[in-house]
Coordinates of C-alpha atoms in Angstrom, one line a residue:
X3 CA -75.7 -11.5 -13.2
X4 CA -73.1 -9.7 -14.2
X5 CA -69.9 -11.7 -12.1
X6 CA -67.5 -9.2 -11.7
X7 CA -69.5 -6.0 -13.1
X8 CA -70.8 -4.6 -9.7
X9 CA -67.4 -2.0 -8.9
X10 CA -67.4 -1.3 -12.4
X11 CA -71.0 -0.4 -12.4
X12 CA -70.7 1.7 -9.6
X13 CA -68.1 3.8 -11.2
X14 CA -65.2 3.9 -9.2
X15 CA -62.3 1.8 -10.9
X16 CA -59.8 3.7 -11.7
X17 CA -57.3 3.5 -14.8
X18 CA -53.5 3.3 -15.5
X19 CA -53.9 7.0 -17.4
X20 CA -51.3 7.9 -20.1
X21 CA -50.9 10.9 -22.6
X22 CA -48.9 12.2 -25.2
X23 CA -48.1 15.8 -24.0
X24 CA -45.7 16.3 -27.5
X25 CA -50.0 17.2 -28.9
X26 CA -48.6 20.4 -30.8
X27 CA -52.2 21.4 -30.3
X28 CA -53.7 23.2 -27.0
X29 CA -56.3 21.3 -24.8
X30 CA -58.5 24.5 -24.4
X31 CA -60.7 25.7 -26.8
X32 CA -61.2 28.9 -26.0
X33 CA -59.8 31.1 -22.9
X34 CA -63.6 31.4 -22.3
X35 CA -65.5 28.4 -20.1
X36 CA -68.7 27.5 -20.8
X37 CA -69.5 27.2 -16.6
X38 CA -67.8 26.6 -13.8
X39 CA -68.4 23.5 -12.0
X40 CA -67.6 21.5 -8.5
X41 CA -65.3 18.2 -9.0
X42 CA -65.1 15.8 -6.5
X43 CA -61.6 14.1 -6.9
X44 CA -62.2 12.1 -2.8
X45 CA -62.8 8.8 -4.6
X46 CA -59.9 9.1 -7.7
X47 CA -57.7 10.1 -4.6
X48 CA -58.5 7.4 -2.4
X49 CA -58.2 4.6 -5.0
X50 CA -55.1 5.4 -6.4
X51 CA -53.6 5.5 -3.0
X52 CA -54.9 2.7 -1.8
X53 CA -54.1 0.5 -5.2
X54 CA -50.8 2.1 -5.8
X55 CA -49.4 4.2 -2.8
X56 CA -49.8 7.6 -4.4
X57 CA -51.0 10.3 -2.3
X58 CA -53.1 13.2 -3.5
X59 CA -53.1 12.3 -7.3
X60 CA -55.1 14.9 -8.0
X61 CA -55.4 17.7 -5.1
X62 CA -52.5 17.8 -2.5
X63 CA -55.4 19.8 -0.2
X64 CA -59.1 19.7 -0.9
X65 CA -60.9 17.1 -2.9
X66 CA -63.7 19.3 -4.1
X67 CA -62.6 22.2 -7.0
X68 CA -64.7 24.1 -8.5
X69 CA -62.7 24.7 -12.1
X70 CA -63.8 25.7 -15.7
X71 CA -65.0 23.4 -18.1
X72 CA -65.3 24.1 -21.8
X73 CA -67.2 23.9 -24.7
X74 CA -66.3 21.3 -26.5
X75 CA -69.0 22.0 -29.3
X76 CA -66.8 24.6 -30.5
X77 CA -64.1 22.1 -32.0
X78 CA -66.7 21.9 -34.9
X79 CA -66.6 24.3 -38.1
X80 CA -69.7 25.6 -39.4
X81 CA -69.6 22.4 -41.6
X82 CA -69.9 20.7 -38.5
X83 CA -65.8 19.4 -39.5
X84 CA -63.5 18.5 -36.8
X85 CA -60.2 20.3 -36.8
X86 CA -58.4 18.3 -35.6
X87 CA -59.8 14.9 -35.4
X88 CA -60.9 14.7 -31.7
X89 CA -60.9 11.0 -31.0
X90 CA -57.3 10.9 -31.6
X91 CA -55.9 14.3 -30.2
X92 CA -57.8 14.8 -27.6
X93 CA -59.4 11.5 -26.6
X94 CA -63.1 11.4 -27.5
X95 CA -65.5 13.2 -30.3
X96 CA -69.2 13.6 -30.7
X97 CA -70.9 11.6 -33.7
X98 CA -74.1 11.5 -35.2
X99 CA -75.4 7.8 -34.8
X100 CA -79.6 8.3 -35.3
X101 CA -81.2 5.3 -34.1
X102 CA -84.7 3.7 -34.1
X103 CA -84.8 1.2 -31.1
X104 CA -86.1 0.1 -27.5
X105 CA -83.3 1.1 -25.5
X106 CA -84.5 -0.6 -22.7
X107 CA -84.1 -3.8 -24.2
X108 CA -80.6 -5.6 -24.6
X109 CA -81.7 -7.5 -27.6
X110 CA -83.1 -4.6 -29.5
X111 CA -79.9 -2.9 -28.7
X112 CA -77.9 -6.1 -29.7
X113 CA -80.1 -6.3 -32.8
X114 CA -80.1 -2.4 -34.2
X115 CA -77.7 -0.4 -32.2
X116 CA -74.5 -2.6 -32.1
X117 CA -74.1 -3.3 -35.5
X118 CA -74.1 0.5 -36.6
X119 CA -71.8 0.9 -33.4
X120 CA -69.1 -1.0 -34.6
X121 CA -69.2 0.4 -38.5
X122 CA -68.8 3.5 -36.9
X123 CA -65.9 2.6 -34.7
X124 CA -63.7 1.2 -38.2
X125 CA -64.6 4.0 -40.1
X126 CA -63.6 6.3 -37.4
X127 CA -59.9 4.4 -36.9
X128 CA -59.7 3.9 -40.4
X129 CA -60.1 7.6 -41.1
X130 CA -58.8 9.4 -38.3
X131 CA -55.6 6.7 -37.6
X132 CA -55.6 4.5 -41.0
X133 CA -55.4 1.9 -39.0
X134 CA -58.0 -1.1 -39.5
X135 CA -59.7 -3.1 -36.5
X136 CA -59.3 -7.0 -36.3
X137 CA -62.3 -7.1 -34.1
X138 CA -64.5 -5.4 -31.9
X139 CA -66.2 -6.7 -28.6
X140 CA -69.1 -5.1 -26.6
X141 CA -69.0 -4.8 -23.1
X142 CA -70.5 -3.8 -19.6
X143 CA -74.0 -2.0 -20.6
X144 CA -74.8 0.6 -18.2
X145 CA -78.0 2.5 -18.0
X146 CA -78.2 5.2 -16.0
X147 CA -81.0 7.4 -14.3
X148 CA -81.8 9.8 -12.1
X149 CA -83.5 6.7 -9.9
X150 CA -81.2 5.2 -7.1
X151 CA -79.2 1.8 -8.0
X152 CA -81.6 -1.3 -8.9
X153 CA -81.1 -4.5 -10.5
X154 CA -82.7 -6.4 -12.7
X155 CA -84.4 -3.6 -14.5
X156 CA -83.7 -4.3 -18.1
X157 CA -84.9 -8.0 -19.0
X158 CA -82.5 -9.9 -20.7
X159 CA -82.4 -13.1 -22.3
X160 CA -79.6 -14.3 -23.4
X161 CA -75.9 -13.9 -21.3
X162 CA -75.2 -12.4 -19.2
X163 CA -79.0 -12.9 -17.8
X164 CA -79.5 -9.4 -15.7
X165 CA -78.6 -5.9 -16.2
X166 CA -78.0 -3.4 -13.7
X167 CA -79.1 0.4 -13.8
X168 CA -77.2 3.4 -12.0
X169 CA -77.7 7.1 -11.0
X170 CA -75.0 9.3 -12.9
X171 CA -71.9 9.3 -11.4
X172 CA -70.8 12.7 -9.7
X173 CA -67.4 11.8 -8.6
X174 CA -64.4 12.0 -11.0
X175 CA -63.3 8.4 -12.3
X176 CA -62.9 6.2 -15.0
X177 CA -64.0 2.9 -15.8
X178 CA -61.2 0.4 -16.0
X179 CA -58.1 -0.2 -14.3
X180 CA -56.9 -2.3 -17.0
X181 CA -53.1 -2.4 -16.5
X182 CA -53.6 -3.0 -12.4
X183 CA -54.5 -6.6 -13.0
X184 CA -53.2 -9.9 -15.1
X185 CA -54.7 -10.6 -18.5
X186 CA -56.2 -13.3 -17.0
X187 CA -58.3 -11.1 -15.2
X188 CA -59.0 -9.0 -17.4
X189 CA -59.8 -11.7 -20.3
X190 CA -62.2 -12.9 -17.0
X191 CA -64.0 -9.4 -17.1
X192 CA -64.7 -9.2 -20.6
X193 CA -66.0 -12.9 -21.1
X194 CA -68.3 -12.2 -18.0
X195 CA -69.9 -8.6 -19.2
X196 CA -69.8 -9.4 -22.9
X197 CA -73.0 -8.4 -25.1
X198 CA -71.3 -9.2 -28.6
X199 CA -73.7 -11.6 -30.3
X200 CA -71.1 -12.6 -32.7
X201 CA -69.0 -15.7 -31.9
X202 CA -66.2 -14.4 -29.8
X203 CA -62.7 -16.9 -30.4
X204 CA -61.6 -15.8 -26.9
X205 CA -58.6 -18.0 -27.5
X206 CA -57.8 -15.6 -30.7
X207 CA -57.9 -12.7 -28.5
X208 CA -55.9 -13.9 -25.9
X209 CA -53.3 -14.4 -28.5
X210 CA -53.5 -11.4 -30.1
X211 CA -53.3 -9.3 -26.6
X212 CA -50.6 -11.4 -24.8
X213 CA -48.2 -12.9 -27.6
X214 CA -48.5 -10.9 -30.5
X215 CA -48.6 -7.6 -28.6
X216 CA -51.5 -6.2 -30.8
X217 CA -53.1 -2.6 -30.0
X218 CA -56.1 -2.4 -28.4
X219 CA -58.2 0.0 -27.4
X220 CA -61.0 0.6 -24.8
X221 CA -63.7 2.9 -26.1
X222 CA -66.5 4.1 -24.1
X223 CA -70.0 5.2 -26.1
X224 CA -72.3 7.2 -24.5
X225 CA -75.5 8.7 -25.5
X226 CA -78.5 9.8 -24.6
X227 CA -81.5 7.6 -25.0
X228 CA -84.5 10.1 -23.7
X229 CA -86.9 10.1 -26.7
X230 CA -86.9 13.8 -27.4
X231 CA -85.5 15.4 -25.3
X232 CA -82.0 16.9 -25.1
X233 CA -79.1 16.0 -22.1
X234 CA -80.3 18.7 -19.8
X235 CA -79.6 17.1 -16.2
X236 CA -76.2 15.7 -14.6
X237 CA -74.3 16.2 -18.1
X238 CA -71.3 14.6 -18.8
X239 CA -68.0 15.9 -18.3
X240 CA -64.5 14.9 -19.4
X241 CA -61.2 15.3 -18.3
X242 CA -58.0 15.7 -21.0
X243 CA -54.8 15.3 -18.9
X244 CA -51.6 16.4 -19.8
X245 CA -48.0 15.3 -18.5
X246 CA -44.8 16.5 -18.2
X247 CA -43.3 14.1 -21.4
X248 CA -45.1 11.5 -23.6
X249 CA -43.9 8.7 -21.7
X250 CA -45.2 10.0 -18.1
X251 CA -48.4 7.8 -17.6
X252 CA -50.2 7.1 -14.5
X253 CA -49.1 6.1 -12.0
X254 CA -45.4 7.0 -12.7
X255 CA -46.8 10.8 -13.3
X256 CA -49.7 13.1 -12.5
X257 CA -51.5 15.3 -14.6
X258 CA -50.4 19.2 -14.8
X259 CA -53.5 20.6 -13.7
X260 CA -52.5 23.7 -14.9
X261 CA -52.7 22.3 -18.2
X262 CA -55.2 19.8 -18.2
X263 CA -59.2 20.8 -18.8
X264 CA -62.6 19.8 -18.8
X265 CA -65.0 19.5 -21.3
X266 CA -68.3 19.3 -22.2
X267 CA -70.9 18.4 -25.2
X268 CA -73.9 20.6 -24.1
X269 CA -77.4 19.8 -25.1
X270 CA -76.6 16.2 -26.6
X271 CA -79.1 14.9 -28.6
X272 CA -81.5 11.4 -28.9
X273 CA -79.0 11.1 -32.5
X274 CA -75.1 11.6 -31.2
X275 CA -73.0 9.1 -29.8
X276 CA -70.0 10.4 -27.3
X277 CA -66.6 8.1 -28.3
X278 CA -64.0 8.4 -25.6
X279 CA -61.6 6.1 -24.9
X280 CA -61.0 4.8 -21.5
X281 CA -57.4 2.9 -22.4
X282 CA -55.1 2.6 -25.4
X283 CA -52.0 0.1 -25.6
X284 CA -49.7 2.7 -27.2
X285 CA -48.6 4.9 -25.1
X286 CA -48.4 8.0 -27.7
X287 CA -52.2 7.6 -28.1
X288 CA -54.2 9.7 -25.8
X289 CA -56.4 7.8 -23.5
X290 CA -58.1 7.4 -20.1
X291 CA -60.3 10.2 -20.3
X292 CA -61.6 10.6 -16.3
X293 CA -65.2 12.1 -16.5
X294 CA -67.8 12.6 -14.2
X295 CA -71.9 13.6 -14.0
X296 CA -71.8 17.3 -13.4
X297 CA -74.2 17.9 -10.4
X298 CA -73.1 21.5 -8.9
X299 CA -72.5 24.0 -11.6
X300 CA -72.5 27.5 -12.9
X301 CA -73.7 28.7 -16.3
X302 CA -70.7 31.3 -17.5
X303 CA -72.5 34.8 -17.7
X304 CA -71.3 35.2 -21.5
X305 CA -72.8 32.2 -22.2
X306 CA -75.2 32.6 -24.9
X307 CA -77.8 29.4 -24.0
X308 CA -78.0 30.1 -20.3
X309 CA -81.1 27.2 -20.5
X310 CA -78.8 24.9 -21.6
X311 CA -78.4 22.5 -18.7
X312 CA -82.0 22.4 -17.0
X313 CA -83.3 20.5 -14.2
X314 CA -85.1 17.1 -15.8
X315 CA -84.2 13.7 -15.8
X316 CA -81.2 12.6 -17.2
X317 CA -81.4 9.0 -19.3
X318 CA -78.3 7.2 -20.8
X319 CA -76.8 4.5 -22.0
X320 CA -72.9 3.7 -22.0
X321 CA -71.6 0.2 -23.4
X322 CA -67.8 -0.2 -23.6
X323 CA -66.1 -1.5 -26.9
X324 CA -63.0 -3.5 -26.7
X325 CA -61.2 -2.2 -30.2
X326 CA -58.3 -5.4 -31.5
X327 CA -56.5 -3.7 -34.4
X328 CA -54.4 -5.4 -36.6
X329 CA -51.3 -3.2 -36.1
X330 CA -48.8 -4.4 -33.1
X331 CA -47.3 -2.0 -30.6
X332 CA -43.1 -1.7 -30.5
X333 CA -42.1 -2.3 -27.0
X334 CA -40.8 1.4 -26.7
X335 CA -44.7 2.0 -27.4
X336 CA -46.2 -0.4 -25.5
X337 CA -47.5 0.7 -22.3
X338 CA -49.1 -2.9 -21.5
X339 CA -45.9 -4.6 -20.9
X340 CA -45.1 -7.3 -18.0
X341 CA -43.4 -4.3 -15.6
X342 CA -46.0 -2.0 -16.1
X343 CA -47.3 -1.1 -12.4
X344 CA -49.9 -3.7 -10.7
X345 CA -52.8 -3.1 -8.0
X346 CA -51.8 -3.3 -4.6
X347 CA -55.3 -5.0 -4.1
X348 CA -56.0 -8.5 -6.0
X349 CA -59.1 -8.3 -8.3
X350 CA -61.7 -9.7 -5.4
X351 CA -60.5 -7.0 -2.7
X352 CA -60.6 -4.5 -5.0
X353 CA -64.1 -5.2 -6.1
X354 CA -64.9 -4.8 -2.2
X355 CA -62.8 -2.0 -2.2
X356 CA -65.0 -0.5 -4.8
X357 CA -68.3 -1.6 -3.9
X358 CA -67.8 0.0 0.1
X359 CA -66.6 3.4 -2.0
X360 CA -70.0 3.4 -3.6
X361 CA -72.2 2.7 -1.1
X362 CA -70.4 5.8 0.9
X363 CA -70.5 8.1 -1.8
X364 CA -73.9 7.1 -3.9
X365 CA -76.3 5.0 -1.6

């Protein structure tokens, strides 16, 4: 069983969240939304302010907005080229990943998936940033269906022994808080939910985090792991924020909601992979990219697929990546430093915190 993974799999820790707003380029695509849909920002809100004192992080008044949300497809040339590089201006990217495997199976997934996960990631840093990764650690498998929360659906084998399953998420959130806690705790997390079946020198990455001040980054992959079918249920959203400066970060700063969007992949296929990165060391690096399952929505009437998001069941897969590059972040840079702002809550009450906010909200 997963020891710690229970809040996390329930969606509702939230995440220091930083962001360049010097990005010369625009968050919205187009002054035209793809729909209009219904956020629920109640349990982003209530974390924060019960972690870290801040009231009405998002909303000073309601919890619920309904706000537009973009296409996100539309980044992409005819040649299917990114201009610009998504992953690193805005945060995440779509990519095709085609893959042959029982995705209800860790070890199939550990066997076929993984290992073309991980190429992908180092190309992509290599390309986009130059920068080359010193290792990469899975994490924290989540499958998710339109079936309410059960445990020990997927069989597994090997460490850690059971997997959990979840309904999409429909409240905004992200997946790690991992500035709130010590690196203890968060090295604790990572040997609990790790599904690397490489070797993992744990004492190597403690080092590299803690002393030598490496960069790492927390990437999330998603996809869609129906057979043929596209994403057509409870698709999933994401949030770019932007800040006054490039060194406002949560939870020094909010987001300018007036500048900030949503955006969304339509139709995501059995092939793509959805990158987006949950936490970055360097604080020039956009990261922390809140997202949600879109349950209430409305199709924009200029849209030209109107049958783009339909109503049948939604299956997915997201497995975190812990990125170690080789590069080290300058302390003006470095957002993980030992004043950075911690959790009101230790790790334990927080994980009660968390699990009482999902059985409110989701059970």
């Amino acid at each position: 069983m997963f020891k710690i993974g229970r809040p996390l799999v329930l969606l509702l820790l939230m995440q220091l969240t930083s962001l360049s707003s010097s990005l010369s380029i625009s968050t919205k695509i187009t002054d035209s939304p793809y729909l209009h849909a219904t956020f629920d920002y109640s349990a982003a809100n209530e974390y924060i302010e019960t972690h870290y004192g801040q009231k009405s992080y998002f909303t000073k008044e309601q919890t619920k907005l309904c706000e537009p949300v973009y296409n996100a497809r539309n980044f992409y040339d005819s040649k299917d080229k990114r201009d610009p590089p998504l992953l690193e201006k805005f945060g995440f990217d779509l990519f095709q990943l085609p893959m042959k495997t029982n995705w209800n199976d860790l070890e199939s997934i550990q066997r076929d998936y993984l290992p073309e996960l991980e190429l992908t990631l180092r190309r992509i840093f290599e390309e986009e940033e130059g920068q080359v990764l010193e290792d990469v650690i899975f994490w924290h498998p989540m499958w998710r269906n339109n079936n309410k929360i059960t445990e020990n659906r997927v069989p597994l084998s090997s460490s850690p022994p059971l997997a959990r399953t979840s309904p999409p998420a429909p409240m905004v959130h992200i997946d790690n808080d991992v500035g709130a806690y010590e690196f203890e705790d968060f090295l604790s997390l990572l040997k609990a939910n790790s599904v690397s079946t490489k070797s993992v020198n744990w004492e190597k990455v403690g080092r590299a985090l803690l002393l030598e001040n490496k960069r790492f980054v927390i990437v999330n992959a998603w996809r869609n792991i129906h057979h043929t079918d596209t994403v057509q249920q409870a698709p999933l959203a994401l949030y770019c924020p932007q800040y006054h400066s490039k060194n406002d970060c949560f939870p020094r700063a909010k987001p300018q909601q007036n500048k900030s969007s949503w955006y969304l992949f339509p139709d995501m296929t059995p092939d793509e992979v959805l990158l987006f990165k949950q936490y970055d060391r360097r604080i020039d690096r956009i990261s922390d990219i809140w997202h949600c399952a879109l349950t209430q929505y409305q199709i924009a009437e200029n849209t030209k697929s109107k049958t783009s998001i339909k109503q049948s069941d939604r299956q997915s897969l997201d497995i975190r990546a812990l990125c170690i590059f080789k590069d080290t972040v300058s302390d003006e840079l470095n957002r993980y430093h030992d004043k950075r702002p911690r959790a009101k809550l230790s790790l334990e009450e927080s994980e009660c915190f968390c699990t009482e906010q999902a059985k409110e909200r989701l059970l």
